[in-house]
Amino acid sequence: MAAKAKIAVIGAGLMGHGIAQVFALAGHDVTITDSHKPSLDTAKARIATNLRELGDDERAVERVRPVAELANCVREADYVVEAVLEDMPLKQKLFGEIERYVRSDTILASNTSVMPITQIMQGLRERSRGLGTHWWNPPFLVPLVEVIGTQWTSQAAIDFTMKLHAAAGKRPAHVKKDVPGFIGNRLQHALWREAVSLVERGICDAATVDTVIKACFGRRLAVLGPLENADMVGTDLTLAIHKTVLPDIDHRPGPSPYLERLVAEGKLGFKSGEGFRKWSPEEQAALRAKVFKHLKAARASDS
Ligand SMILES: NC(=O)c1ccc[n+]([C@@H]2O[C@H](COP(=O)([O-])OP(=O)(O)OC[C@H]3O[C@@H](n4cnc5c(N)ncnc54)[C@H](O)[C@@H]3O)[C@@H](O)[C@H]2O)c1
């Protein structure tokens, strides 16, 4: 992999501008485009603000070049990452178009949260170059990037992408099969399913679920993964616990009726002021600030 690559980012929204920022900070030349002019016009200013708030090298923003035309954005790219809306026909059409403009060896990545990479990339003429890179929000603070291959993705494309992200300070994880939710969201939502179920069954309220996690194993999770933990306590003890607990844990195949009721009642969380709990604008801002501060401190302790 060239030390300095040409990266094209499609979509300058929440994720796209943050991804551009990470690659620029790593020394790459980044072009970025967005079909919504105000998003493109503000991309550099948003990146500059982030860099300043994080105490990162503000000169990195000079390596980001907003480009209005898709063709001009991707033409010279070694690597293209798409972060447009979560819309399958849109992404499929976009990659079809991108492939008309790029070199034959340019790697094409989608930052979809949950949609099958196989489906997004199936229309490519050269499917071996297509893969998924699932970044987490905010891209410049959460280290993980899941790198998802399809049945067609070449090992060379996976290797390049893993190295590119590792060199940019991310922690890439190779997802060998294109399964819904990849790895991170499968694990996260296995926990969320049981969290909802505990409230639904009247075992505790929503605030208590969150307290139990934050005051207990959540504290260890950043340094002790579940399988390290299982080895630490012993696989025999883990088996015994599973025999007792798993039959009682929620294993319904679909979403909880409790969650469906909240949505039907318009209790959508922050955006409506109430979800599992009530949220004033001040409480919402305080929680967002707390998460940002925590992630920033975690990044500092990593380095
Ligand atoms: N928000 C998250 O926490 C998160 C996390 C991981 C992955 N993702 C995924 O990343 C992608 C982007 O999400 P986001 O939160 O940044 O969305 P967003 O709405 O903030 O940004 C999407 C941008 O894409 C632009 N766009 C739409 N159509 C386009 C086109 N044809 N060409 C160029 N630009 C176009 C929009 O104008 C917008 O600026 C989605 O697939 C999403 O599922 C989001």
GROMACS .gro file of C-alpha atoms and ligand atoms in nm:
model
  347
    1MET     CA    1   0.000   0.000   0.000
    2ALA     CA    2   0.131   0.343  -0.091
    3ALA     CA    3   0.203   0.550   0.221
    4LYS     CA    4  -0.004   0.827   0.070
    5ALA     CA    5  -0.319   0.713  -0.109
    6LYS     CA    6  -0.588   0.900  -0.297
    7ILE     CA    7  -0.915   0.850  -0.113
    8ALA     CA    8  -1.259   0.952  -0.240
    9VAL     CA    9  -1.549   0.985   0.003
   10ILE     CA   10  -1.904   0.993  -0.133
   11GLY     CA   11  -2.147   1.165   0.104
   12ALA     CA   12  -2.039   1.447   0.334
   13GLY     CA   13  -2.294   1.385   0.609
   14LEU     CA   14  -2.237   1.275   0.968
   15MET     CA   15  -2.019   0.976   0.873
   16GLY     CA   16  -1.867   1.091   0.544
   17HIS     CA   17  -1.707   1.410   0.672
   18GLY     CA   18  -1.567   1.222   0.975
   19ILE     CA   19  -1.422   0.946   0.757
   20ALA     CA   20  -1.263   1.208   0.530
   21GLN     CA   21  -1.115   1.370   0.842
   22VAL     CA   22  -0.952   1.046   0.961
   23PHE     CA   23  -0.792   0.975   0.623
   24ALA     CA   24  -0.671   1.335   0.585
   25LEU     CA   25  -0.521   1.329   0.934
   26ALA     CA   26  -0.339   1.010   0.835
   27GLY     CA   27  -0.172   1.201   0.549
   28HIS     CA   28  -0.384   1.088   0.254
   29ASP     CA   29  -0.525   1.318  -0.015
   30VAL     CA   30  -0.902   1.310   0.016
   31THR     CA   31  -1.168   1.422  -0.229
   32ILE     CA   32  -1.526   1.438  -0.104
   33THR     CA   33  -1.856   1.489  -0.282
   34ASP     CA   34  -2.222   1.524  -0.187
   35SER     CA   35  -2.532   1.575  -0.400
   36HIS     CA   36  -2.664   1.826  -0.144
   37LYS     CA   37  -2.461   2.145  -0.202
   38PRO     CA   38  -2.486   2.284   0.155
   39SER     CA   39  -2.346   1.956   0.293
   40LEU     CA   40  -2.050   1.974   0.056
   41ASP     CA   41  -1.993   2.346   0.115
   42THR     CA   42  -1.977   2.300   0.495
   43ALA     CA   43  -1.770   1.979   0.498
   44LYS     CA   44  -1.430   2.146   0.545
   45ALA     CA   45  -1.558   2.381   0.815
   46ARG     CA   46  -1.705   2.087   1.009
   47ILE     CA   47  -1.380   1.894   0.979
   48ALA     CA   48  -1.179   2.199   1.092
   49THR     CA   49  -1.405   2.237   1.398
   50ASN     CA   50  -1.367   1.869   1.489
   51LEU     CA   51  -0.988   1.885   1.453
   52ARG     CA   52  -0.975   2.192   1.676
   53GLU     CA   53  -1.202   2.041   1.944
   54LEU     CA   54  -0.999   1.719   1.944
   55GLY     CA   55  -0.661   1.895   1.957
   56ASP     CA   56  -0.559   1.725   1.629
   57ASP     CA   57  -0.341   1.882   1.359
   58GLU     CA   58  -0.571   2.142   1.202
   59ARG     CA   59  -0.361   2.153   0.885
   60ALA     CA   60  -0.508   1.813   0.792
   61VAL     CA   61  -0.817   1.986   0.658
   62GLU     CA   62  -0.605   2.124   0.373
   63ARG     CA   63  -0.574   1.770   0.236
   64VAL     CA   64  -0.953   1.750   0.191
   65ARG     CA   65  -1.084   1.873  -0.145
   66PRO     CA   66  -1.460   1.908  -0.194
   67VAL     CA   67  -1.562   1.822  -0.551
   68ALA     CA   68  -1.908   1.881  -0.693
   69GLU     CA   69  -1.902   1.615  -0.968
   70LEU     CA   70  -1.894   1.245  -0.877
   71ALA     CA   71  -1.670   1.165  -1.177
   72ASN     CA   72  -1.410   1.423  -1.075
   73CYS     CA   73  -1.422   1.305  -0.715
   74VAL     CA   74  -1.339   0.941  -0.791
   75ARG     CA   75  -1.141   0.953  -1.118
   76GLU     CA   76  -0.793   0.934  -0.963
   77ALA     CA   77  -0.887   0.748  -0.645
   78ASP     CA   78  -0.707   0.437  -0.518
   79TYR     CA   79  -0.993   0.378  -0.277
   80VAL     CA   80  -1.354   0.497  -0.274
   81VAL     CA   81  -1.578   0.483   0.033
   82GLU     CA   82  -1.948   0.553   0.007
   83ALA     CA   83  -2.142   0.706   0.300
   84VAL     CA   84  -2.468   0.822   0.143
   85LEU     CA   85  -2.816   0.753   0.278
   86GLU     CA   86  -2.906   0.400   0.388
   87ASP     CA   87  -3.097   0.322   0.068
   88MET     CA   88  -3.023   0.005  -0.131
   89PRO     CA   89  -3.126   0.121  -0.484
   90LEU     CA   90  -2.935   0.448  -0.428
   91LYS     CA   91  -2.616   0.266  -0.326
   92GLN     CA   92  -2.642   0.012  -0.609
   93LYS     CA   93  -2.693   0.285  -0.868
   94LEU     CA   94  -2.408   0.490  -0.723
   95PHE     CA   95  -2.155   0.204  -0.739
   96GLY     CA   96  -2.262   0.130  -1.098
   97GLU     CA   97  -2.187   0.491  -1.182
   98ILE     CA   98  -1.861   0.507  -0.983
   99GLU     CA   99  -1.730   0.201  -1.164
  100ARG     CA  100  -1.759   0.385  -1.496
  101TYR     CA  101  -1.510   0.651  -1.380
  102VAL     CA  102  -1.249   0.472  -1.166
  103ARG     CA  103  -0.936   0.275  -1.258
  104SER     CA  104  -0.967  -0.102  -1.290
  105ASP     CA  105  -0.781  -0.159  -0.961
  106THR     CA  106  -0.965   0.098  -0.745
  107ILE     CA  107  -1.123  -0.055  -0.435
  108LEU     CA  108  -1.488   0.031  -0.367
  109ALA     CA  109  -1.626   0.027  -0.011
  110SER     CA  110  -1.970   0.090   0.136
  111ASN     CA  111  -2.021   0.221   0.489
  112THR     CA  112  -2.372   0.075   0.518
  113SER     CA  113  -2.479   0.008   0.878
  114VAL     CA  114  -2.672  -0.312   0.817
  115MET     CA  115  -2.747  -0.373   0.451
  116PRO     CA  116  -2.591  -0.679   0.282
  117ILE     CA  117  -2.267  -0.586   0.105
  118THR     CA  118  -2.334  -0.873  -0.136
  119GLN     CA  119  -2.653  -0.702  -0.253
  120ILE     CA  120  -2.491  -0.357  -0.278
  121MET     CA  121  -2.199  -0.489  -0.485
  122GLN     CA  122  -2.377  -0.751  -0.698
  123GLY     CA  123  -2.409  -0.517  -0.998
  124LEU     CA  124  -2.037  -0.435  -1.023
  125ARG     CA  125  -1.857  -0.546  -1.337
  126GLU     CA  126  -1.553  -0.627  -1.119
  127ARG     CA  127  -1.704  -0.765  -0.798
  128SER     CA  128  -1.367  -0.864  -0.648
  129ARG     CA  129  -1.298  -0.496  -0.567
  130GLY     CA  130  -1.620  -0.442  -0.365
  131LEU     CA  131  -1.639  -0.470   0.013
  132GLY     CA  132  -1.794  -0.313   0.323
  133THR     CA  133  -1.625  -0.091   0.579
  134HIS     CA  134  -1.851  -0.031   0.875
  135TRP     CA  135  -1.729   0.268   1.073
  136TRP     CA  136  -1.893   0.369   1.401
  137ASN     CA  137  -2.002   0.715   1.505
  138PRO     CA  138  -1.814   0.940   1.558
  139PRO     CA  139  -1.564   0.798   1.307
  140PHE     CA  140  -1.275   1.000   1.452
  141LEU     CA  141  -1.328   0.868   1.806
  142VAL     CA  142  -1.448   0.507   1.778
  143PRO     CA  143  -1.152   0.293   1.672
  144LEU     CA  144  -1.333  -0.003   1.517
  145VAL     CA  145  -1.394  -0.041   1.144
  146GLU     CA  146  -1.549  -0.373   1.039
  147VAL     CA  147  -1.414  -0.482   0.699
  148ILE     CA  148  -1.667  -0.708   0.531
  149GLY     CA  149  -1.586  -0.926   0.234
  150THR     CA  150  -1.840  -1.088   0.005
  151GLN     CA  151  -1.799  -1.423  -0.169
  152TRP     CA  152  -1.639  -1.230  -0.458
  153THR     CA  153  -1.402  -0.995  -0.269
  154SER     CA  154  -1.034  -1.055  -0.343
  155GLN     CA  155  -0.788  -1.117  -0.061
  156ALA     CA  156  -0.580  -0.830  -0.202
  157ALA     CA  157  -0.872  -0.587  -0.158
  158ILE     CA  158  -0.927  -0.705   0.201
  159ASP     CA  159  -0.553  -0.681   0.280
  160PHE     CA  160  -0.526  -0.329   0.133
  161THR     CA  161  -0.830  -0.211   0.327
  162MET     CA  162  -0.718  -0.363   0.657
  163LYS     CA  163  -0.373  -0.201   0.620
  164LEU     CA  164  -0.516   0.134   0.509
  165HIS     CA  165  -0.737   0.159   0.819
  166ALA     CA  166  -0.477   0.027   1.063
  167ALA     CA  167  -0.226   0.283   0.933
  168ALA     CA  168  -0.488   0.555   0.985
  169GLY     CA  169  -0.510   0.462   1.353
  170LYS     CA  170  -0.829   0.256   1.328
  171ARG     CA  171  -0.875  -0.096   1.457
  172PRO     CA  172  -1.001  -0.291   1.155
  173ALA     CA  173  -1.179  -0.622   1.215
  174HIS     CA  174  -1.223  -0.867   0.928
  175VAL     CA  175  -1.578  -1.001   0.897
  176LYS     CA  176  -1.535  -1.315   0.688
  177LYS     CA  177  -1.903  -1.368   0.603
  178ASP     CA  178  -2.152  -1.104   0.496
  179VAL     CA  179  -2.412  -1.162   0.770
  180PRO     CA  180  -2.679  -0.910   0.884
  181GLY     CA  181  -2.539  -0.675   1.150
  182PHE     CA  182  -2.182  -0.793   1.078
  183ILE     CA  183  -2.018  -0.851   1.422
  184GLY     CA  184  -2.063  -0.535   1.627
  185ASN     CA  185  -2.433  -0.481   1.574
  186ARG     CA  186  -2.515  -0.850   1.627
  187LEU     CA  187  -2.348  -0.836   1.968
  188GLN     CA  188  -2.489  -0.496   2.055
  189HIS     CA  189  -2.845  -0.589   1.965
  190ALA     CA  190  -2.831  -0.925   2.140
  191LEU     CA  191  -2.775  -0.716   2.455
  192TRP     CA  192  -3.043  -0.461   2.362
  193ARG     CA  193  -3.301  -0.738   2.302
  194GLU     CA  194  -3.257  -0.865   2.658
  195ALA     CA  195  -3.249  -0.508   2.794
  196VAL     CA  196  -3.591  -0.440   2.640
  197SER     CA  197  -3.722  -0.775   2.761
  198LEU     CA  198  -3.621  -0.707   3.123
  199VAL     CA  199  -3.832  -0.390   3.117
  200GLU     CA  200  -4.116  -0.558   2.930
  201ARG     CA  201  -4.134  -0.836   3.189
  202GLY     CA  202  -4.136  -0.589   3.480
  203ILE     CA  203  -3.808  -0.717   3.622
  204CYS     CA  204  -3.673  -0.361   3.643
  205ASP     CA  205  -3.723  -0.022   3.484
  206ALA     CA  206  -3.520   0.121   3.194
  207ALA     CA  207  -3.296   0.335   3.415
  208THR     CA  208  -3.206   0.029   3.622
  209VAL     CA  209  -3.106  -0.173   3.313
  210ASP     CA  210  -2.867   0.103   3.213
  211THR     CA  211  -2.731   0.140   3.567
  212VAL     CA  212  -2.661  -0.232   3.595
  213ILE     CA  213  -2.462  -0.230   3.272
  214LYS     CA  214  -2.276   0.097   3.333
  215ALA     CA  215  -2.191   0.019   3.697
  216CYS     CA  216  -2.096  -0.342   3.633
  217PHE     CA  217  -1.968  -0.533   3.332
  218GLY     CA  218  -1.985  -0.221   3.112
  219ARG     CA  219  -1.688  -0.091   3.311
  220ARG     CA  220  -1.482  -0.393   3.216
  221LEU     CA  221  -1.596  -0.428   2.856
  222ALA     CA  222  -1.344  -0.183   2.710
  223VAL     CA  223  -1.057  -0.398   2.835
  224LEU     CA  224  -1.216  -0.742   2.877
  225GLY     CA  225  -1.412  -0.896   2.592
  226PRO     CA  226  -1.674  -1.162   2.666
  227LEU     CA  227  -1.465  -1.451   2.541
  228GLU     CA  228  -1.159  -1.335   2.736
  229ASN     CA  229  -1.393  -1.309   3.035
  230ALA     CA  230  -1.529  -1.661   2.973
  231ASP     CA  231  -1.175  -1.796   2.969
  232MET     CA  232  -1.093  -1.599   3.283
  233VAL     CA  233  -1.382  -1.748   3.482
  234GLY     CA  234  -1.358  -2.085   3.305
  235THR     CA  235  -1.548  -2.237   3.015
  236ASP     CA  236  -1.697  -2.494   3.256
  237LEU     CA  237  -1.852  -2.220   3.470
  238THR     CA  238  -1.969  -2.040   3.153
  239LEU     CA  239  -2.140  -2.363   3.040
  240ALA     CA  240  -2.312  -2.405   3.377
  241ILE     CA  241  -2.437  -2.045   3.370
  242HIS     CA  242  -2.565  -2.087   3.012
  243LYS     CA  243  -2.757  -2.403   3.106
  244THR     CA  244  -2.946  -2.208   3.374
  245VAL     CA  245  -2.981  -1.864   3.218
  246LEU     CA  246  -3.012  -1.909   2.841
  247PRO     CA  247  -3.351  -2.085   2.847
  248ASP     CA  248  -3.496  -1.778   3.022
  249ILE     CA  249  -3.327  -1.513   2.808
  250ASP     CA  250  -3.537  -1.356   2.534
  251HIS     CA  251  -3.492  -1.553   2.212
  252ARG     CA  252  -3.797  -1.444   2.016
  253PRO     CA  253  -3.706  -1.410   1.648
  254GLY     CA  254  -3.846  -1.058   1.598
  255PRO     CA  255  -3.860  -0.722   1.775
  256SER     CA  256  -4.029  -0.701   2.115
  257PRO     CA  257  -4.399  -0.596   2.115
  258TYR     CA  258  -4.302  -0.350   2.390
  259LEU     CA  259  -4.064  -0.173   2.152
  260GLU     CA  260  -4.322  -0.182   1.873
  261ARG     CA  261  -4.576  -0.021   2.110
  262LEU     CA  262  -4.336   0.262   2.200
  263VAL     CA  263  -4.286   0.340   1.833
  264ALA     CA  264  -4.662   0.318   1.758
  265GLU     CA  265  -4.726   0.565   2.044
  266GLY     CA  266  -4.474   0.811   1.898
  267LYS     CA  267  -4.229   0.756   2.187
  268LEU     CA  268  -3.924   0.772   1.961
  269GLY     CA  269  -3.658   0.867   2.217
  270PHE     CA  270  -3.460   1.190   2.195
  271LYS     CA  271  -3.638   1.304   1.880
  272SER     CA  272  -3.980   1.310   2.052
  273GLY     CA  273  -3.858   1.373   2.409
  274GLU     CA  274  -3.960   1.027   2.534
  275GLY     CA  275  -3.868   0.666   2.454
  276PHE     CA  276  -3.793   0.415   2.727
  277ARG     CA  277  -3.746   0.727   2.944
  278LYS     CA  278  -3.833   1.097   2.923
  279TRP     CA  279  -3.558   1.330   2.795
  280SER     CA  280  -3.550   1.709   2.828
  281PRO     CA  281  -3.333   1.897   2.574
  282GLU     CA  282  -3.084   1.967   2.858
  283GLU     CA  283  -3.064   1.598   2.952
  284GLN     CA  284  -3.010   1.503   2.588
  285ALA     CA  285  -2.729   1.758   2.546
  286ALA     CA  286  -2.569   1.647   2.875
  287LEU     CA  287  -2.570   1.280   2.771
  288ARG     CA  288  -2.427   1.354   2.427
  289ALA     CA  289  -2.151   1.566   2.587
  290LYS     CA  290  -2.076   1.291   2.839
  291VAL     CA  291  -2.036   1.029   2.565
  292PHE     CA  292  -1.810   1.260   2.360
  293LYS     CA  293  -1.592   1.336   2.664
  294HIS     CA  294  -1.567   0.967   2.752
  295LEU     CA  295  -1.470   0.864   2.396
  296LYS     CA  296  -1.215   1.146   2.373
  297ALA     CA  297  -1.055   1.037   2.702
  298ALA     CA  298  -1.053   0.673   2.584
  299ARG     CA  299  -0.876   0.776   2.262
  300ALA     CA  300  -0.620   0.972   2.464
  301SER     CA  301  -0.550   0.673   2.686
  302ASP     CA  302  -0.506   0.452   2.377
  303SER     CA  303  -0.222   0.667   2.247
  304LIG     N1  304  -2.496   0.765   1.164
  304LIG     C1  305  -2.435   0.658   1.214
  304LIG     O1  306  -2.419   0.642   1.336
  304LIG     C2  307  -2.381   0.552   1.120
  304LIG     C3  308  -2.289   0.458   1.167
  304LIG     C4  309  -2.236   0.364   1.079
  304LIG     C5  310  -2.277   0.362   0.946
  304LIG     N2  311  -2.369   0.457   0.901
  304LIG     C6  312  -2.408   0.451   0.759
  304LIG     O2  313  -2.333   0.550   0.689
  304LIG     C7  314  -2.412   0.600   0.580
  304LIG     C8  315  -2.427   0.751   0.595
  304LIG     O3  316  -2.490   0.779   0.717
  304LIG     P1  317  -2.490   0.926   0.781
  304LIG     O4  318  -2.536   0.909   0.920
  304LIG     O5  319  -2.361   0.991   0.752
  304LIG     O6  320  -2.605   0.995   0.694
  304LIG     P2  321  -2.626   1.150   0.665
  304LIG     O7  322  -2.770   1.166   0.630
  304LIG     O8  323  -2.568   1.234   0.772
  304LIG     O9  324  -2.537   1.174   0.533
  304LIG     C9  325  -2.566   1.119   0.409
  304LIG    C10  326  -2.520   1.218   0.302
  304LIG    O10  327  -2.529   1.155   0.175
  304LIG    C11  328  -2.566   1.256   0.083
  304LIG     N3  329  -2.616   1.194  -0.040
  304LIG    C12  330  -2.737   1.138  -0.062
  304LIG     N4  331  -2.742   1.091  -0.188
  304LIG    C13  332  -2.622   1.115  -0.246
  304LIG    C14  333  -2.566   1.090  -0.375
  304LIG     N5  334  -2.636   1.027  -0.469
  304LIG     N6  335  -2.440   1.133  -0.399
  304LIG    C15  336  -2.368   1.196  -0.304
  304LIG     N7  337  -2.416   1.223  -0.181
  304LIG    C16  338  -2.542   1.184  -0.152
  304LIG    C17  339  -2.667   1.341   0.158
  304LIG    O11  340  -2.685   1.469   0.099
  304LIG    C18  341  -2.605   1.345   0.297
  304LIG    O12  342  -2.521   1.459   0.314
  304LIG    C19  343  -2.544   0.524   0.584
  304LIG    O13  344  -2.536   0.412   0.499
  304LIG    C20  345  -2.554   0.482   0.730
  304LIG    O14  346  -2.637   0.371   0.751
  304LIG    C21  347  -2.420   0.551   0.985
   0.00000   0.00000   0.00000
